[in-house]
CSV table of C-alpha atoms in Angstrom, one decimal:
chain,number,residue,atom,x,y,z
A,17,MET,CA,-17.4,-7.2,29.8
A,18,LYS,CA,-14.5,-9.6,30.3
A,19,ASN,CA,-15.9,-11.9,27.6
A,20,ARG,CA,-16.1,-9.0,25.1
A,21,ILE,CA,-12.4,-8.1,25.8
A,22,GLN,CA,-11.4,-11.7,25.3
A,23,ASP,CA,-13.4,-11.8,22.0
A,24,LEU,CA,-11.6,-8.6,20.8
A,25,THR,CA,-8.1,-9.9,21.7
A,26,SER,CA,-8.9,-13.2,19.9
A,27,ILE,CA,-9.5,-11.5,16.5
A,28,ASP,CA,-6.8,-12.3,14.0
A,29,PHE,CA,-6.2,-8.8,12.6
A,30,TYR,CA,-3.6,-10.0,10.1
A,31,GLN,CA,-6.0,-12.5,8.5
A,32,ASN,CA,-8.7,-9.8,8.4
A,33,ARG,CA,-6.4,-6.9,7.6
A,34,ARG,CA,-8.5,-5.9,4.5
A,35,GLN,CA,-11.6,-5.5,6.7
A,36,VAL,CA,-9.5,-3.6,9.3
A,37,LYS,CA,-8.1,-1.2,6.7
A,38,TRP,CA,-11.6,-0.4,5.4
A,39,LEU,CA,-12.8,0.1,9.0
A,40,VAL,CA,-10.0,2.5,9.6
A,41,VAL,CA,-10.8,4.3,6.4
A,42,LEU,CA,-14.5,4.5,7.4
A,43,VAL,CA,-13.7,5.9,10.8
A,44,SER,CA,-11.3,8.4,9.3
A,45,VAL,CA,-14.1,9.5,6.8
A,46,VAL,CA,-16.6,9.9,9.7
A,47,ILE,CA,-14.1,11.9,11.7
A,48,GLY,CA,-13.3,14.1,8.7
A,49,VAL,CA,-16.9,14.7,7.8
A,50,GLY,CA,-17.7,15.4,11.4
A,51,SER,CA,-14.8,17.9,11.6
A,52,ILE,CA,-16.0,19.7,8.5
A,53,TRP,CA,-19.6,19.8,9.6
A,54,TYR,CA,-18.7,21.2,13.0
A,55,THR,CA,-16.4,23.8,11.6
A,56,ASN,CA,-19.0,24.8,9.0
A,57,ARG,CA,-21.5,25.2,11.8
A,58,LEU,CA,-19.0,27.6,13.6
A,59,VAL,CA,-18.5,29.4,10.3
A,60,GLU,CA,-22.2,29.9,9.9
A,61,GLU,CA,-22.6,31.2,13.5
A,62,LEU,CA,-19.6,33.6,13.0
A,63,ARG,CA,-21.0,34.7,9.7
A,64,GLU,CA,-24.4,35.5,11.3
A,65,ARG,CA,-22.6,37.4,14.1
A,66,GLU,CA,-20.7,39.5,11.6
A,67,ARG,CA,-23.9,40.3,9.7
A,68,ARG,CA,-25.5,41.5,12.9
A,69,GLN,CA,-22.4,43.7,13.5
A,70,ILE,CA,-22.7,45.2,10.1
A,71,GLU,CA,-26.5,45.8,10.7
A,72,LEU,CA,-25.6,47.5,14.0
A,73,LEU,CA,-23.0,49.6,12.2
A,74,SER,CA,-25.5,50.5,9.5
A,75,SER,CA,-28.1,51.4,12.1
A,76,ALA,CA,-25.5,53.6,13.9
A,77,LEU,CA,-24.6,55.3,10.6
A,78,GLU,CA,-28.2,55.9,9.8
A,79,TYR,CA,-28.9,57.3,13.2
A,80,ALA,CA,-25.8,59.5,13.0
A,81,SER,CA,-27.0,60.9,9.7
A,82,THR,CA,-30.3,62.2,11.2
A,83,THR,CA,-29.1,63.6,14.5
A,84,ALA,CA,-26.0,65.1,15.9
A,85,GLU,CA,-26.8,63.9,19.4
A,86,ASN,CA,-24.3,61.3,20.7
A,87,LEU,CA,-22.6,61.4,17.3
A,88,THR,CA,-19.1,61.3,18.9
A,89,PHE,CA,-20.0,58.3,21.0
A,90,ILE,CA,-21.4,56.4,18.0
A,91,ASN,CA,-18.4,57.2,15.8
A,92,LYS,CA,-15.9,56.2,18.5
A,93,GLU,CA,-17.6,53.2,20.1
A,94,ILE,CA,-19.3,51.6,17.2
A,95,ILE,CA,-18.0,52.7,13.8
A,96,GLN,CA,-14.3,53.0,14.7
A,97,GLN,CA,-14.3,49.6,16.6
A,98,ASN,CA,-14.7,47.6,13.4
A,99,TYR,CA,-11.1,46.3,13.0
A,100,SER,CA,-11.8,43.1,11.0
A,101,ILE,CA,-14.8,43.2,8.7
A,102,PRO,CA,-14.1,44.8,5.3
A,103,ILE,CA,-16.9,47.2,4.3
A,104,ILE,CA,-17.5,49.7,1.5
A,105,MET,CA,-20.2,52.3,1.6
A,106,VAL,CA,-21.6,53.5,-1.7
A,107,ASP,CA,-23.9,56.4,-2.7
A,108,ALA,CA,-27.0,56.2,-5.0
A,109,GLU,CA,-24.7,56.0,-8.1
A,110,LEU,CA,-22.8,53.0,-6.5
A,111,SER,CA,-19.6,55.1,-6.1
A,112,PRO,CA,-17.5,54.3,-3.0
A,113,ILE,CA,-17.7,57.1,-0.5
A,114,GLU,CA,-16.2,55.4,2.6
A,115,PHE,CA,-14.5,52.1,3.4
A,116,ARG,CA,-12.8,50.2,6.2
A,117,ASN,CA,-10.4,47.3,6.5
A,118,ILE,CA,-9.6,47.1,2.8
A,119,VAL,CA,-6.0,46.0,2.2
A,120,PHE,CA,-4.1,47.9,-0.5
A,121,ARG,CA,-0.7,47.2,-1.9
A,122,LYS,CA,2.2,49.0,-0.3
A,123,ASN,CA,3.1,52.3,-1.9
A,124,SER,CA,0.3,51.9,-4.5
A,125,SER,CA,-0.9,54.9,-6.4
A,126,LYS,CA,-4.3,56.5,-6.1
A,127,GLU,CA,-5.3,54.9,-9.4
A,128,ASP,CA,-4.2,51.5,-8.2
A,129,SER,CA,-6.0,51.9,-4.9
A,130,THR,CA,-9.2,52.9,-6.8
A,131,LYS,CA,-9.0,49.7,-8.9
A,132,THR,CA,-8.4,47.6,-5.8
A,133,LEU,CA,-11.4,49.2,-4.1
A,134,LEU,CA,-13.7,48.6,-7.1
A,135,LYS,CA,-12.5,45.0,-7.4
A,136,GLU,CA,-13.3,44.4,-3.8
A,137,LEU,CA,-16.7,46.0,-4.2
A,138,GLU,CA,-17.5,43.6,-7.1
A,139,GLU,CA,-16.5,40.6,-5.0
A,140,MET,CA,-18.7,41.9,-2.1
A,141,LYS,CA,-21.7,42.3,-4.4
A,142,SER,CA,-21.4,38.6,-5.3
A,143,GLU,CA,-21.1,37.5,-1.6
A,144,TYR,CA,-23.9,39.2,0.3
A,145,GLU,CA,-26.8,41.5,-0.2
A,146,PRO,CA,-26.0,45.1,0.9
A,147,ILE,CA,-27.6,46.8,3.9
A,148,SER,CA,-29.4,50.0,2.8
A,149,LEU,CA,-29.4,53.2,4.8
A,150,THR,CA,-32.8,54.5,3.7
A,151,GLU,CA,-32.5,58.0,5.1
A,152,ALA,CA,-29.1,58.7,3.7
A,153,ASP,CA,-29.6,56.7,0.4
A,154,ILE,CA,-26.4,54.8,1.1
A,155,LYS,CA,-25.7,51.1,0.8
A,156,VAL,CA,-23.2,49.2,2.9
A,157,TYR,CA,-21.4,46.2,1.2
A,158,TYR,CA,-19.2,43.9,3.2
A,159,SER,CA,-17.3,40.6,3.0
A,160,ASN,CA,-16.0,37.9,5.4
A,161,SER,CA,-13.4,38.9,7.9
A,162,GLU,CA,-10.0,37.3,7.7
A,163,LEU,CA,-10.8,35.2,10.7
A,164,LEU,CA,-13.9,33.8,9.1
A,165,THR,CA,-12.1,33.1,5.8
A,166,ASN,CA,-9.3,31.2,7.7
A,167,LEU,CA,-11.8,29.3,9.7
A,168,LYS,CA,-13.7,28.3,6.6
A,169,TYR,CA,-10.7,26.6,5.1
A,170,TYR,CA,-9.2,25.4,8.3
A,171,PRO,CA,-10.7,21.9,8.4
A,172,TYR,CA,-9.5,21.1,4.9
A,173,ILE,CA,-6.0,22.2,5.7
A,174,GLN,CA,-6.2,20.2,9.0
A,175,LEU,CA,-7.4,17.1,7.1
A,176,GLY,CA,-4.7,17.5,4.5
A,177,VAL,CA,-2.0,17.7,7.2
A,178,ILE,CA,-3.4,14.7,9.0
A,179,LEU,CA,-3.6,12.8,5.8
A,180,ILE,CA,0.0,13.5,4.9
A,181,PHE,CA,1.2,12.6,8.4
A,182,GLY,CA,-0.9,9.4,8.3
A,183,VAL,CA,0.5,8.3,5.0
A,184,LEU,CA,4.0,9.1,6.1
A,185,ALA,CA,3.5,7.3,9.5
A,186,TYR,CA,1.9,4.3,7.7
A,187,THR,CA,4.8,4.1,5.2
A,188,LEU,CA,7.4,4.2,8.0
A,189,PHE,CA,5.5,1.7,10.1
A,190,ASN,CA,5.0,-0.6,7.2
A,191,GLN,CA,8.6,-0.5,6.2
A,192,SER,CA,9.7,-1.1,9.8
A,193,LYS,CA,7.3,-4.0,10.1
A,194,ILE,CA,8.6,-5.6,6.9
A,195,ALA,CA,12.2,-5.1,8.0
A,196,GLU,CA,11.4,-6.7,11.4
A,197,GLN,CA,9.6,-9.6,9.6
A,198,ASN,CA,12.6,-10.1,7.4
A,199,ARG,CA,15.0,-10.2,10.4
A,200,VAL,CA,12.8,-12.8,12.1
A,201,TRP,CA,12.4,-14.8,8.9
A,202,ALA,CA,16.2,-14.8,8.3
A,203,GLY,CA,16.9,-15.6,11.9
A,204,LEU,CA,14.5,-18.5,12.0
A,205,THR,CA,15.7,-20.0,8.8
A,206,LYS,CA,19.4,-19.8,9.8
A,207,GLU,CA,18.6,-21.4,13.2
A,208,THR,CA,16.7,-24.2,11.5
A,209,ALA,CA,19.7,-24.8,9.2
A,210,HIS,CA,22.0,-24.9,12.2
A,211,GLN,CA,19.7,-27.3,14.0
A,212,LEU,CA,19.5,-29.6,11.0
A,213,GLY,CA,23.2,-29.7,10.5
A,214,THR,CA,24.0,-32.2,13.2
A,215,PRO,CA,21.4,-34.9,12.5
A,216,ILE,CA,22.2,-34.7,8.7
A,217,ALA,CA,25.9,-35.2,9.4
A,218,SER,CA,25.0,-38.2,11.5
A,219,LEU,CA,22.7,-39.7,8.9
A,220,MET,CA,25.4,-39.3,6.2
A,221,ALA,CA,27.8,-41.2,8.5
A,222,TRP,CA,25.3,-44.0,9.0
A,223,ILE,CA,24.7,-44.3,5.3
A,224,ASP,CA,28.4,-44.5,4.6
A,225,TYR,CA,28.6,-47.2,7.3
A,226,LEU,CA,25.8,-49.2,5.6
A,227,ARG,CA,27.6,-49.0,2.2
A,228,ASN,CA,30.5,-50.8,3.7
A,229,SER,CA,28.5,-53.3,5.7
A,230,PRO,CA,27.3,-56.8,4.7
A,231,VAL,CA,23.7,-55.5,4.1
A,232,TRP,CA,24.7,-53.3,1.2
A,233,GLU,CA,24.2,-55.8,-1.6
A,234,GLU,CA,20.8,-56.9,-0.2
A,235,ASN,CA,19.5,-53.4,0.4
A,236,LYS,CA,21.4,-51.4,-2.2
A,237,GLU,CA,18.3,-49.8,-3.8
A,238,ILE,CA,16.9,-48.7,-0.4
A,239,ILE,CA,20.2,-47.3,0.9
A,240,THR,CA,20.6,-45.4,-2.4
A,241,GLU,CA,17.2,-43.7,-2.0
A,242,MET,CA,18.0,-42.9,1.6
A,243,ASP,CA,21.2,-41.3,0.4
A,244,LYS,CA,19.2,-39.2,-2.1
A,245,ASP,CA,17.0,-38.0,0.7
A,246,VAL,CA,19.9,-37.1,2.9
A,247,VAL,CA,21.5,-35.2,0.1
A,248,LYS,CA,18.2,-33.4,-0.3
A,249,LEU,CA,18.1,-32.6,3.4
A,250,LYS,CA,21.6,-31.2,3.0
A,251,MET,CA,20.4,-29.0,0.1
A,252,VAL,CA,17.4,-27.8,2.1
A,253,THR,CA,19.8,-26.8,4.9
A,254,GLU,CA,21.8,-24.9,2.4
A,255,ARG,CA,18.6,-23.2,1.2
A,256,PHE,CA,17.7,-22.1,4.7
A,257,SER,CA,21.2,-20.8,5.2
A,258,SER,CA,20.9,-18.7,2.1
A,259,ILE,CA,17.8,-16.8,3.3
A,260,GLY,CA,18.7,-13.5,4.8
A,261,SER,CA,22.0,-13.2,2.9
A,262,LYS,CA,22.8,-12.3,-0.7
A,263,PRO,CA,22.8,-15.6,-2.6
A,264,MET,CA,25.3,-16.3,-5.4
A,265,ILE,CA,23.6,-15.8,-8.8
A,266,GLN,CA,25.1,-17.4,-11.8
A,267,ALA,CA,24.0,-18.7,-15.2
A,268,GLU,CA,22.4,-22.2,-15.1
A,269,ASN,CA,20.9,-24.4,-17.8
A,270,LEU,CA,17.2,-23.9,-17.1
A,271,PHE,CA,16.0,-27.2,-18.6
A,272,ALA,CA,18.6,-29.2,-16.8
A,273,VAL,CA,17.8,-27.7,-13.4
A,274,ILE,CA,14.0,-28.2,-13.8
A,275,GLU,CA,14.5,-31.8,-15.1
A,276,GLU,CA,16.7,-32.6,-12.2
A,277,THR,CA,14.1,-31.3,-9.7
A,278,ILE,CA,11.2,-33.2,-11.4
A,279,THR,CA,13.4,-36.4,-11.5
A,280,TYR,CA,13.7,-36.1,-7.7
A,281,LEU,CA,10.0,-35.3,-7.2
A,282,ARG,CA,8.5,-38.1,-9.4
A,283,PRO,CA,9.0,-41.1,-7.1
A,284,ARG,CA,7.9,-39.0,-4.1
A,285,ILE,CA,4.5,-38.0,-5.2
A,286,SER,CA,1.4,-39.7,-6.6
A,287,THR,CA,2.1,-42.0,-9.6
A,288,LYS,CA,-1.2,-40.7,-11.1
A,289,VAL,CA,0.4,-37.3,-11.9
A,290,GLU,CA,1.8,-37.0,-15.4
A,291,PHE,CA,4.8,-34.6,-15.9
A,292,GLU,CA,5.7,-32.9,-19.1
A,293,ILE,CA,8.6,-30.5,-19.8
A,294,LYS,CA,8.6,-28.4,-22.9
A,295,ALA,CA,11.3,-26.0,-24.0
A,296,ASP,CA,12.0,-23.6,-26.9
A,297,ALA,CA,15.6,-24.9,-26.6
A,298,ARG,CA,17.3,-27.1,-24.1
A,299,ASP,CA,20.3,-24.9,-23.8
A,300,LEU,CA,18.5,-21.8,-22.5
A,301,GLU,CA,20.3,-20.2,-19.5
A,302,ALA,CA,18.9,-18.1,-16.7
A,303,MET,CA,20.5,-16.2,-13.9
A,304,MET,CA,19.7,-18.1,-10.6
A,305,ASN,CA,20.8,-19.6,-7.4
A,306,LYS,CA,20.2,-23.2,-8.2
A,307,PRO,CA,19.3,-24.5,-4.7
A,308,LEU,CA,16.8,-21.7,-4.1
A,309,PHE,CA,15.3,-21.9,-7.6
A,310,GLU,CA,14.8,-25.7,-7.2
A,311,TRP,CA,13.0,-24.9,-4.0
A,312,VAL,CA,10.6,-22.6,-5.9
A,313,ILE,CA,9.8,-25.3,-8.5
A,314,GLU,CA,9.3,-27.9,-5.8
A,315,ASN,CA,6.8,-25.7,-3.9
A,316,ILE,CA,4.8,-24.8,-7.0
A,317,CYS,CA,4.7,-28.4,-8.1
A,318,LYS,CA,3.7,-29.7,-4.7
A,319,ASN,CA,0.9,-27.1,-4.6
A,320,ALA,CA,-0.2,-28.2,-8.1
A,321,VAL,CA,-0.3,-31.9,-7.0
A,322,ASP,CA,-2.5,-30.9,-4.0
A,323,ALA,CA,-4.8,-28.9,-6.3
A,324,MET,CA,-5.2,-31.9,-8.6
A,325,LYS,CA,-5.7,-34.2,-5.5
A,326,GLY,CA,-2.9,-36.4,-6.7
A,327,LYS,CA,-4.3,-37.1,-10.2
A,328,GLY,CA,-3.8,-35.0,-13.3
A,329,LYS,CA,-1.2,-33.5,-15.6
A,330,LEU,CA,1.6,-31.0,-14.8
A,331,THR,CA,3.2,-29.2,-17.7
A,332,ILE,CA,6.3,-27.0,-17.4
A,333,GLU,CA,7.1,-24.9,-20.4
A,334,ILE,CA,10.4,-23.0,-20.8
A,335,LEU,CA,10.2,-20.0,-23.2
A,336,GLN,CA,12.8,-17.5,-24.5
A,337,ASP,CA,10.8,-14.3,-24.1
A,338,SER,CA,13.5,-11.9,-25.3
A,339,ASP,CA,17.3,-11.3,-25.0
A,340,LYS,CA,16.7,-10.1,-21.5
A,341,PHE,CA,14.3,-12.6,-20.0
A,342,VAL,CA,13.4,-16.3,-19.8
A,343,VAL,CA,10.0,-17.5,-18.9
A,344,VAL,CA,8.8,-20.6,-17.1
A,345,ASP,CA,5.1,-21.5,-17.2
A,346,ILE,CA,3.9,-24.2,-14.8
A,347,THR,CA,0.4,-25.4,-15.6
A,348,ASP,CA,-1.7,-27.9,-13.7
A,349,SER,CA,-5.1,-29.5,-14.3
A,350,GLY,CA,-6.3,-28.8,-10.8
A,351,LYS,CA,-9.3,-27.0,-9.3
A,352,GLY,CA,-8.1,-23.6,-10.3
A,353,ILE,CA,-8.1,-20.2,-8.4
A,354,GLU,CA,-10.7,-17.5,-8.4
A,355,LYS,CA,-9.4,-14.3,-10.0
A,356,LYS,CA,-9.9,-12.3,-6.8
A,357,ASN,CA,-7.4,-14.6,-5.1
A,358,PHE,CA,-4.6,-14.3,-7.7
A,359,LYS,CA,-2.6,-12.1,-5.4
A,360,LYS,CA,-3.8,-13.5,-2.1
A,361,VAL,CA,-2.2,-16.9,-2.8
A,362,PHE,CA,1.2,-15.3,-2.2
A,363,ASN,CA,0.2,-13.9,1.2
A,364,PRO,CA,1.7,-15.6,4.3
A,365,GLY,CA,-0.8,-17.9,5.9
A,366,TYR,CA,-3.1,-18.2,2.9
A,367,SER,CA,-3.9,-21.9,2.2
A,368,THR,CA,-6.9,-23.9,1.0
A,369,ARG,CA,-5.7,-27.0,2.8
A,370,GLN,CA,-6.9,-27.6,6.3
A,371,ARG,CA,-3.4,-28.4,7.6
A,372,GLY,CA,-1.5,-26.1,5.3
A,373,TRP,CA,0.9,-23.5,6.6
A,374,GLY,CA,0.4,-21.2,3.6
A,375,LEU,CA,4.1,-20.4,3.3
A,376,GLY,CA,5.1,-22.3,0.1
A,377,LEU,CA,4.1,-19.6,-2.4
A,378,THR,CA,5.1,-16.8,-0.1
A,379,LEU,CA,8.6,-18.3,0.1
A,380,ALA,CA,8.6,-18.7,-3.7
A,381,LYS,CA,7.7,-15.1,-4.3
A,382,ARG,CA,10.4,-13.9,-1.9
A,383,ILE,CA,13.0,-16.1,-3.6
A,384,ILE,CA,12.2,-15.1,-7.1
A,385,GLU,CA,11.6,-11.3,-6.6
A,386,SER,CA,13.9,-10.5,-3.7
A,387,TYR,CA,16.9,-12.8,-4.5
A,388,HIS,CA,16.6,-13.2,-8.3
A,389,GLY,CA,15.2,-9.9,-9.4
A,390,GLY,CA,12.4,-11.6,-11.3
A,391,ARG,CA,8.7,-12.0,-11.1
A,392,ILE,CA,6.2,-14.7,-10.2
A,393,PHE,CA,2.5,-14.4,-10.6
A,394,VAL,CA,-0.7,-16.3,-11.6
A,395,ARG,CA,-0.8,-15.9,-15.3
A,396,SER,CA,-4.2,-17.5,-15.7
A,397,SER,CA,-6.6,-19.8,-13.9
A,398,GLU,CA,-10.1,-21.2,-14.4
A,399,PRO,CA,-12.0,-23.0,-11.7
A,400,GLY,CA,-12.3,-26.7,-12.5
A,401,ILE,CA,-9.8,-26.5,-15.4
A,402,GLY,CA,-6.4,-25.5,-14.0
A,403,THR,CA,-3.9,-22.8,-13.1
A,404,THR,CA,-0.7,-21.5,-14.8
A,405,PHE,CA,2.0,-19.9,-12.7
A,406,ARG,CA,4.5,-17.8,-14.6
A,407,ILE,CA,8.1,-17.2,-13.5
A,408,ILE,CA,10.2,-14.5,-15.2
A,409,LEU,CA,14.0,-14.7,-14.8
A,410,HIS,CA,16.8,-12.6,-16.2
A,411,SER,CA,19.0,-14.2,-18.8
A,412,THR,CA,22.0,-12.0,-18.1
A,413,LEU,CA,23.8,-11.2,-14.8
A,414,GLU,CA,23.8,-7.5,-15.6
A,415,GLY,CA,20.0,-7.5,-15.7
A,416,ALA,CA,19.7,-9.4,-12.4
A,417,GLU,CA,22.2,-7.2,-10.6
A,418,GLN,CA,20.5,-4.0,-11.9
A,419,PHE,CA,17.2,-5.1,-10.5
A,420,VAL,CA,18.7,-5.9,-7.0
A,421,THR,CA,20.3,-2.4,-7.1
A,422,GLU,CA,17.4,-0.4,-8.4
A,423,GLY,CA,14.4,-2.5,-7.5
A,424,ILE,CA,12.9,-2.4,-11.0
A,425,LEU,CA,12.1,-5.2,-13.3
A,426,GLU,CA,11.7,-3.8,-16.8
A,427,TYR,CA,9.3,-6.3,-18.4
């Protein structure tokens, strides 16, 4: 028993959340079907009981029609005790001669009451076979009592209320969970930025010291590259500091930003990867926070290099989609992505690498969609051929601000 509990607690429900959702749906369906089946069983039992009551009533009426003995008792204790089951007694010509528990409109005329009675009679004919009083040549029609009718629809109303409550509770819980994750995410990134600040400042001081030392001329190229890396670390710190707060969005030259990012990446990845940047025009501008957008390009490019196993071609194409939007397509010649995983690649923890954290594309999606009001998605992919990621950015500040306010990207 202890081992079973340990096995249960060791299940990663987040990684298997799709299966868990289907399990919850399956259990809900079983509960719903069971509830309906049980209620229908009660309805059938109650329906049978009401039929026996009508048969007893009919027998009493037939007995009363043949003898006057105990007629008062039958009328008082049997016939008059039916307070719930609607009945209509008709003669040989099917004309109503007596009825009980038929609801008429308040202050209705005799003509309206007759119409109501005949309408009820027609409905009764379609529900149950009448009970015949042979001796008196009378037929008794009846329908379900109000209790039986309510019980019949009760499980569906109950399931509807449960469903509405469940959807509402799930929505609130999900929003609360997302908000909590965002707070944890923002707190973690800001703390990371704070912790990186001190060693980066120290490294900058040491590089400045080396520039003014006798070793400068001999190690100029090495110290220059070290300085680039320290500057990059400083930029990474700024990026982490931007998470959780509203970043400054402004117009930037898209080609220049991407070219600068690729220039930094080239000497730090495999030399067998060929880069190509295409653009409809080199002066296209997009609304962005430059440090955060560079982070997105880096993450996608590094993932592409991993997918190509350090050898292949990476093409970045910049397109003017319309007056409102600018598009960036990043295409690699890697192993590709199966269509069923197009959305999964952006989920936290999803990674095809054994030592991957699965946060690069998640972070990219958050930056593009939450902070830039744009979109990022897998445009196309074929296993063994390659993958194209598409990024859509606003070309005007008005469009970006409207998205952040309304949460809608009109594309």
